Amino acid sequence: MRSPDVSIIITNYNYGKFLARCVRSCLAQKNVNVEVIVVDDCSTDNSLKTLKAFKNDIKIIVSKENVGVAVAANMGIEAAKSQFVIRVDADDFVNADMCYIMSKYLISNHDAFCVSCDYFMVDEHENILERKYAEKNNISCGIMYRRDLLLEMGGYNPKMRHREEEELRKRLGEYYKIHHLKFPLYRYRM
């Protein structure tokens, strides 16, 4: 079996209600070989039961204690086998072309440490509420990184339970160039 082109890291804590939708959208990526890694951060809801239905198609990592999104994301990134990694929150979902478009961009732009994409804000019923431009309103997901460089830079700060992406951007500063695609490939649930 060939190694994946992109690793999708889903961090989850008690999002069992939305988790299956998220995983299905990640497994439905077109024109690219993906691995989906779900890191469950010690959920107390039905998340693990939901994940069992996908056990043959995804890698599941279960944290024995609630460690926060930064540590959970780092666990997934360290377990990834691909050149590129992208995080997806467990209550969100993605366009089927997301990984293909973003990985092709990184392949063609060697100076990019990562690339972000625009997103749609959606409600509980997946109705689009608003388009957001990630260049102005960035979020922590929907950003594809070069895995080796992210690990070299220390990944996410494990002390950050929230706002881990903001800390990463400040820490990296101008060291690596962050690129942006004006395609709304990510669906961010409110």
PDB file of C-alpha atoms in Angstrom:
ATOM      1  CA  MET A   1       0.000   0.000   0.000  1.00  0.00           C
ATOM      2  CA  ARG A   2       1.409   3.391  -0.977  1.00  0.00           C
ATOM      3  CA  SER A   3       2.038   5.956   1.701  1.00  0.00           C
ATOM      4  CA  PRO A   4      -0.470   8.793   2.058  1.00  0.00           C
ATOM      5  CA  ASP A   5       0.012  12.172   0.376  1.00  0.00           C
ATOM      6  CA  VAL A   6      -1.832  14.002   3.155  1.00  0.00           C
ATOM      7  CA  SER A   7      -2.606  13.177   6.777  1.00  0.00           C
ATOM      8  CA  ILE A   8      -5.815  14.660   8.157  1.00  0.00           C
ATOM      9  CA  ILE A   9      -5.696  15.096  11.926  1.00  0.00           C
ATOM     10  CA  ILE A  10      -9.078  15.268  13.666  1.00  0.00           C
ATOM     11  CA  THR A  11      -8.925  16.245  17.323  1.00  0.00           C
ATOM     12  CA  ASN A  12     -12.059  15.329  19.228  1.00  0.00           C
ATOM     13  CA  TYR A  13     -13.453  15.967  22.669  1.00  0.00           C
ATOM     14  CA  ASN A  14     -17.135  15.112  23.109  1.00  0.00           C
ATOM     15  CA  TYR A  15     -18.211  15.936  19.548  1.00  0.00           C
ATOM     16  CA  GLY A  16     -19.796  12.529  18.983  1.00  0.00           C
ATOM     17  CA  LYS A  17     -22.881  14.232  17.570  1.00  0.00           C
ATOM     18  CA  PHE A  18     -20.902  15.607  14.596  1.00  0.00           C
ATOM     19  CA  LEU A  19     -17.966  13.200  14.413  1.00  0.00           C
ATOM     20  CA  ALA A  20     -19.302  10.776  11.776  1.00  0.00           C
ATOM     21  CA  ARG A  21     -20.033  13.648   9.374  1.00  0.00           C
ATOM     22  CA  CYS A  22     -16.540  15.014   9.873  1.00  0.00           C
ATOM     23  CA  VAL A  23     -14.836  11.653   9.294  1.00  0.00           C
ATOM     24  CA  ARG A  24     -16.940  10.914   6.190  1.00  0.00           C
ATOM     25  CA  SER A  25     -15.964  14.241   4.628  1.00  0.00           C
ATOM     26  CA  CYS A  26     -12.289  13.538   5.295  1.00  0.00           C
ATOM     27  CA  LEU A  27     -12.471  10.027   3.845  1.00  0.00           C
ATOM     28  CA  ALA A  28     -14.231  11.406   0.729  1.00  0.00           C
ATOM     29  CA  GLN A  29     -11.177  13.373  -0.464  1.00  0.00           C
ATOM     30  CA  LYS A  30     -10.701  13.099  -4.232  1.00  0.00           C
ATOM     31  CA  ASN A  31      -7.554  12.687  -6.368  1.00  0.00           C
ATOM     32  CA  VAL A  32      -5.234  12.307  -3.387  1.00  0.00           C
ATOM     33  CA  ASN A  33      -4.291   9.476  -1.029  1.00  0.00           C
ATOM     34  CA  VAL A  34      -5.165  10.503   2.537  1.00  0.00           C
ATOM     35  CA  GLU A  35      -4.840   8.964   5.956  1.00  0.00           C
ATOM     36  CA  VAL A  36      -7.313  10.083   8.580  1.00  0.00           C
ATOM     37  CA  ILE A  37      -6.091  10.116  12.170  1.00  0.00           C
ATOM     38  CA  VAL A  38      -8.596  10.827  14.939  1.00  0.00           C
ATOM     39  CA  VAL A  39      -7.155  11.745  18.318  1.00  0.00           C
ATOM     40  CA  ASP A  40      -9.856  11.393  20.954  1.00  0.00           C
ATOM     41  CA  ASP A  41      -9.018  13.570  23.948  1.00  0.00           C
ATOM     42  CA  CYS A  42     -10.648  11.376  26.612  1.00  0.00           C
ATOM     43  CA  SER A  43     -14.251  11.961  25.499  1.00  0.00           C
ATOM     44  CA  THR A  44     -17.079  11.043  27.837  1.00  0.00           C
ATOM     45  CA  ASP A  45     -19.843  10.973  25.202  1.00  0.00           C
ATOM     46  CA  ASN A  46     -20.521   8.442  22.398  1.00  0.00           C
ATOM     47  CA  SER A  47     -17.434   9.457  20.376  1.00  0.00           C
ATOM     48  CA  LEU A  48     -15.558   6.148  20.687  1.00  0.00           C
ATOM     49  CA  LYS A  49     -18.666   4.191  19.727  1.00  0.00           C
ATOM     50  CA  THR A  50     -19.043   6.416  16.651  1.00  0.00           C
ATOM     51  CA  LEU A  51     -15.402   5.885  15.705  1.00  0.00           C
ATOM     52  CA  LYS A  52     -15.740   2.075  15.833  1.00  0.00           C
ATOM     53  CA  ALA A  53     -17.791   2.216  12.626  1.00  0.00           C
ATOM     54  CA  PHE A  54     -14.714   3.660  10.849  1.00  0.00           C
ATOM     55  CA  LYS A  55     -12.031   1.520  12.515  1.00  0.00           C
ATOM     56  CA  ASN A  56     -10.951  -0.119   9.222  1.00  0.00           C
ATOM     57  CA  ASP A  57     -10.564   3.214   7.426  1.00  0.00           C
ATOM     58  CA  ILE A  58      -8.946   5.486   9.994  1.00  0.00           C
ATOM     59  CA  LYS A  59      -6.297   5.454  12.695  1.00  0.00           C
ATOM     60  CA  ILE A  60      -7.697   6.088  16.172  1.00  0.00           C
ATOM     61  CA  ILE A  61      -5.550   7.394  19.020  1.00  0.00           C
ATOM     62  CA  VAL A  62      -7.214   7.575  22.430  1.00  0.00           C
ATOM     63  CA  SER A  63      -5.711   9.797  25.107  1.00  0.00           C
ATOM     64  CA  LYS A  64      -6.001   8.375  28.600  1.00  0.00           C
ATOM     65  CA  GLU A  65      -6.542  11.877  30.010  1.00  0.00           C
ATOM     66  CA  ASN A  66      -7.876  15.163  28.686  1.00  0.00           C
ATOM     67  CA  VAL A  67      -4.736  16.929  27.474  1.00  0.00           C
ATOM     68  CA  GLY A  68      -6.152  19.751  25.340  1.00  0.00           C
ATOM     69  CA  VAL A  69      -6.196  20.393  21.630  1.00  0.00           C
ATOM     70  CA  ALA A  70      -2.500  21.333  21.235  1.00  0.00           C
ATOM     71  CA  VAL A  71      -1.190  18.090  22.750  1.00  0.00           C
ATOM     72  CA  ALA A  72      -3.859  16.033  20.956  1.00  0.00           C
ATOM     73  CA  ALA A  73      -2.923  17.660  17.629  1.00  0.00           C
ATOM     74  CA  ASN A  74       0.779  16.983  18.243  1.00  0.00           C
ATOM     75  CA  MET A  75      -0.025  13.319  18.930  1.00  0.00           C
ATOM     76  CA  GLY A  76      -1.710  13.076  15.544  1.00  0.00           C
ATOM     77  CA  ILE A  77       1.037  14.949  13.715  1.00  0.00           C
ATOM     78  CA  GLU A  78       3.715  12.703  15.228  1.00  0.00           C
ATOM     79  CA  ALA A  79       1.763   9.586  14.172  1.00  0.00           C
ATOM     80  CA  ALA A  80       1.229  10.879  10.618  1.00  0.00           C
ATOM     81  CA  LYS A  81       2.995   9.174   7.729  1.00  0.00           C
ATOM     82  CA  SER A  82       2.640  11.820   5.037  1.00  0.00           C
ATOM     83  CA  GLN A  83       4.556  14.868   3.900  1.00  0.00           C
ATOM     84  CA  PHE A  84       1.609  17.207   4.567  1.00  0.00           C
ATOM     85  CA  VAL A  85      -0.742  17.466   7.555  1.00  0.00           C
ATOM     86  CA  ILE A  86      -3.982  19.360   8.016  1.00  0.00           C
ATOM     87  CA  ARG A  87      -6.200  19.661  11.087  1.00  0.00           C
ATOM     88  CA  VAL A  88      -9.966  19.394  11.035  1.00  0.00           C
ATOM     89  CA  ASP A  89     -12.082  19.983  14.131  1.00  0.00           C
ATOM     90  CA  ALA A  90     -14.450  17.108  14.913  1.00  0.00           C
ATOM     91  CA  ASP A  91     -17.564  19.258  14.563  1.00  0.00           C
ATOM     92  CA  ASP A  92     -16.539  20.623  11.147  1.00  0.00           C
ATOM     93  CA  PHE A  93     -16.432  19.100   7.653  1.00  0.00           C
ATOM     94  CA  VAL A  94     -14.552  19.748   4.445  1.00  0.00           C
ATOM     95  CA  ASN A  95     -14.870  19.987   0.679  1.00  0.00           C
ATOM     96  CA  ALA A  96     -13.898  16.801  -1.204  1.00  0.00           C
ATOM     97  CA  ASP A  97     -11.180  18.676  -3.152  1.00  0.00           C
ATOM     98  CA  MET A  98      -9.541  20.339  -0.157  1.00  0.00           C
ATOM     99  CA  CYS A  99      -6.532  18.059   0.289  1.00  0.00           C
ATOM    100  CA  TYR A 100      -5.837  17.767  -3.426  1.00  0.00           C
ATOM    101  CA  ILE A 101      -5.865  21.526  -4.058  1.00  0.00           C
ATOM    102  CA  MET A 102      -3.870  22.443  -0.970  1.00  0.00           C
ATOM    103  CA  SER A 103      -1.243  19.712  -1.381  1.00  0.00           C
ATOM    104  CA  LYS A 104      -0.721  20.627  -5.048  1.00  0.00           C
ATOM    105  CA  TYR A 105      -0.213  24.223  -3.965  1.00  0.00           C
ATOM    106  CA  LEU A 106       2.473  23.246  -1.428  1.00  0.00           C
ATOM    107  CA  ILE A 107       4.191  20.995  -3.974  1.00  0.00           C
ATOM    108  CA  SER A 108       4.347  23.925  -6.408  1.00  0.00           C
ATOM    109  CA  ASN A 109       5.398  26.541  -3.834  1.00  0.00           C
ATOM    110  CA  HIS A 110       8.456  25.327  -1.964  1.00  0.00           C
ATOM    111  CA  ASP A 111       8.785  28.562   0.019  1.00  0.00           C
ATOM    112  CA  ALA A 112       5.443  27.989   1.746  1.00  0.00           C
ATOM    113  CA  PHE A 113       5.601  26.528   5.239  1.00  0.00           C
ATOM    114  CA  CYS A 114       1.826  26.160   5.095  1.00  0.00           C
ATOM    115  CA  VAL A 115      -1.243  27.191   3.166  1.00  0.00           C
ATOM    116  CA  SER A 116      -4.637  28.174   4.527  1.00  0.00           C
ATOM    117  CA  CYS A 117      -8.000  28.289   2.793  1.00  0.00           C
ATOM    118  CA  ASP A 118     -11.164  30.321   3.194  1.00  0.00           C
ATOM    119  CA  TYR A 119     -14.162  28.773   4.922  1.00  0.00           C
ATOM    120  CA  PHE A 120     -17.909  28.902   5.216  1.00  0.00           C
ATOM    121  CA  MET A 121     -19.517  29.367   8.606  1.00  0.00           C
ATOM    122  CA  VAL A 122     -22.337  26.805   8.829  1.00  0.00           C
ATOM    123  CA  ASP A 123     -25.081  26.159  11.342  1.00  0.00           C
ATOM    124  CA  GLU A 124     -26.050  22.915  13.042  1.00  0.00           C
ATOM    125  CA  HIS A 125     -27.981  21.866   9.921  1.00  0.00           C
ATOM    126  CA  GLU A 126     -25.060  22.645   7.568  1.00  0.00           C
ATOM    127  CA  ASN A 127     -26.693  25.760   6.142  1.00  0.00           C
ATOM    128  CA  ILE A 128     -24.123  28.304   5.007  1.00  0.00           C
ATOM    129  CA  LEU A 129     -24.302  31.418   7.158  1.00  0.00           C
ATOM    130  CA  GLU A 130     -21.358  33.405   5.869  1.00  0.00           C
ATOM    131  CA  ARG A 131     -18.132  33.155   3.887  1.00  0.00           C
ATOM    132  CA  LYS A 132     -14.987  34.031   5.827  1.00  0.00           C
ATOM    133  CA  TYR A 133     -11.602  34.982   4.439  1.00  0.00           C
ATOM    134  CA  ALA A 134      -8.962  33.153   6.451  1.00  0.00           C
ATOM    135  CA  GLU A 135      -6.365  35.766   5.579  1.00  0.00           C
ATOM    136  CA  LYS A 136      -8.334  38.239   7.739  1.00  0.00           C
ATOM    137  CA  ASN A 137     -10.251  35.867  10.065  1.00  0.00           C
ATOM    138  CA  ASN A 138      -7.937  32.908  10.579  1.00  0.00           C
ATOM    139  CA  ILE A 139      -8.912  29.773  12.447  1.00  0.00           C
ATOM    140  CA  SER A 140      -6.757  26.932  13.726  1.00  0.00           C
ATOM    141  CA  CYS A 141      -8.017  24.374  11.196  1.00  0.00           C
ATOM    142  CA  GLY A 142      -8.033  24.258   7.419  1.00  0.00           C
ATOM    143  CA  ILE A 143      -4.304  24.978   7.288  1.00  0.00           C
ATOM    144  CA  MET A 144      -2.046  22.457   5.557  1.00  0.00           C
ATOM    145  CA  TYR A 145       1.531  22.268   6.865  1.00  0.00           C
ATOM    146  CA  ARG A 146       4.743  20.650   5.727  1.00  0.00           C
ATOM    147  CA  ARG A 147       4.931  18.030   8.462  1.00  0.00           C
ATOM    148  CA  ASP A 148       8.733  17.915   8.748  1.00  0.00           C
ATOM    149  CA  LEU A 149       9.010  21.683   9.226  1.00  0.00           C
ATOM    150  CA  LEU A 150       6.145  21.779  11.719  1.00  0.00           C
ATOM    151  CA  LEU A 151       7.843  19.094  13.815  1.00  0.00           C
ATOM    152  CA  GLU A 152      11.198  20.837  13.450  1.00  0.00           C
ATOM    153  CA  MET A 153       9.620  23.999  14.867  1.00  0.00           C
ATOM    154  CA  GLY A 154       8.310  22.061  17.869  1.00  0.00           C
ATOM    155  CA  GLY A 155       4.698  21.644  16.741  1.00  0.00           C
ATOM    156  CA  TYR A 156       2.000  23.232  18.861  1.00  0.00           C
ATOM    157  CA  ASN A 157       2.930  24.520  22.302  1.00  0.00           C
ATOM    158  CA  PRO A 158       1.675  21.817  24.720  1.00  0.00           C
ATOM    159  CA  LYS A 159       0.952  24.474  27.361  1.00  0.00           C
ATOM    160  CA  MET A 160      -1.777  25.952  25.141  1.00  0.00           C
ATOM    161  CA  ARG A 161      -5.182  24.375  25.759  1.00  0.00           C
ATOM    162  CA  HIS A 162      -6.788  26.884  23.381  1.00  0.00           C
ATOM    163  CA  ARG A 163      -5.560  29.448  20.822  1.00  0.00           C
ATOM    164  CA  GLU A 164      -2.690  27.130  19.925  1.00  0.00           C
ATOM    165  CA  GLU A 165      -2.636  28.340  16.323  1.00  0.00           C
ATOM    166  CA  GLU A 166      -2.290  31.955  17.397  1.00  0.00           C
ATOM    167  CA  GLU A 167       0.710  31.077  19.580  1.00  0.00           C
ATOM    168  CA  LEU A 168       2.293  29.077  16.730  1.00  0.00           C
ATOM    169  CA  ARG A 169       1.988  32.005  14.306  1.00  0.00           C
ATOM    170  CA  LYS A 170       3.520  34.419  16.820  1.00  0.00           C
ATOM    171  CA  ARG A 171       6.345  32.030  17.632  1.00  0.00           C
ATOM    172  CA  LEU A 172       7.201  31.411  13.990  1.00  0.00           C
ATOM    173  CA  GLY A 173       6.855  35.043  13.003  1.00  0.00           C
ATOM    174  CA  GLU A 174       8.247  35.654   9.539  1.00  0.00           C
ATOM    175  CA  TYR A 175      10.496  32.586   9.699  1.00  0.00           C
ATOM    176  CA  TYR A 176       8.229  30.686   7.339  1.00  0.00           C
ATOM    177  CA  LYS A 177       5.942  32.208   4.765  1.00  0.00           C
ATOM    178  CA  ILE A 178       2.242  31.389   5.184  1.00  0.00           C
ATOM    179  CA  HIS A 179       0.307  31.285   1.931  1.00  0.00           C
ATOM    180  CA  HIS A 180      -3.421  31.620   1.425  1.00  0.00           C
ATOM    181  CA  LEU A 181      -5.936  30.267  -1.084  1.00  0.00           C
ATOM    182  CA  LYS A 182      -9.151  32.172  -1.629  1.00  0.00           C
ATOM    183  CA  PHE A 183     -11.186  28.997  -1.979  1.00  0.00           C
ATOM    184  CA  PRO A 184     -13.776  28.212   0.758  1.00  0.00           C
ATOM    185  CA  LEU A 185     -12.794  24.556   1.157  1.00  0.00           C
ATOM    186  CA  TYR A 186     -13.495  24.269   4.893  1.00  0.00           C
ATOM    187  CA  ARG A 187     -16.867  24.239   6.683  1.00  0.00           C
ATOM    188  CA  TYR A 188     -16.647  25.754  10.173  1.00  0.00           C
ATOM    189  CA  ARG A 189     -19.622  24.877  12.350  1.00  0.00           C
ATOM    190  CA  MET A 190     -20.884  27.522  14.758  1.00  0.00           C
TER     191      MET A 190
END
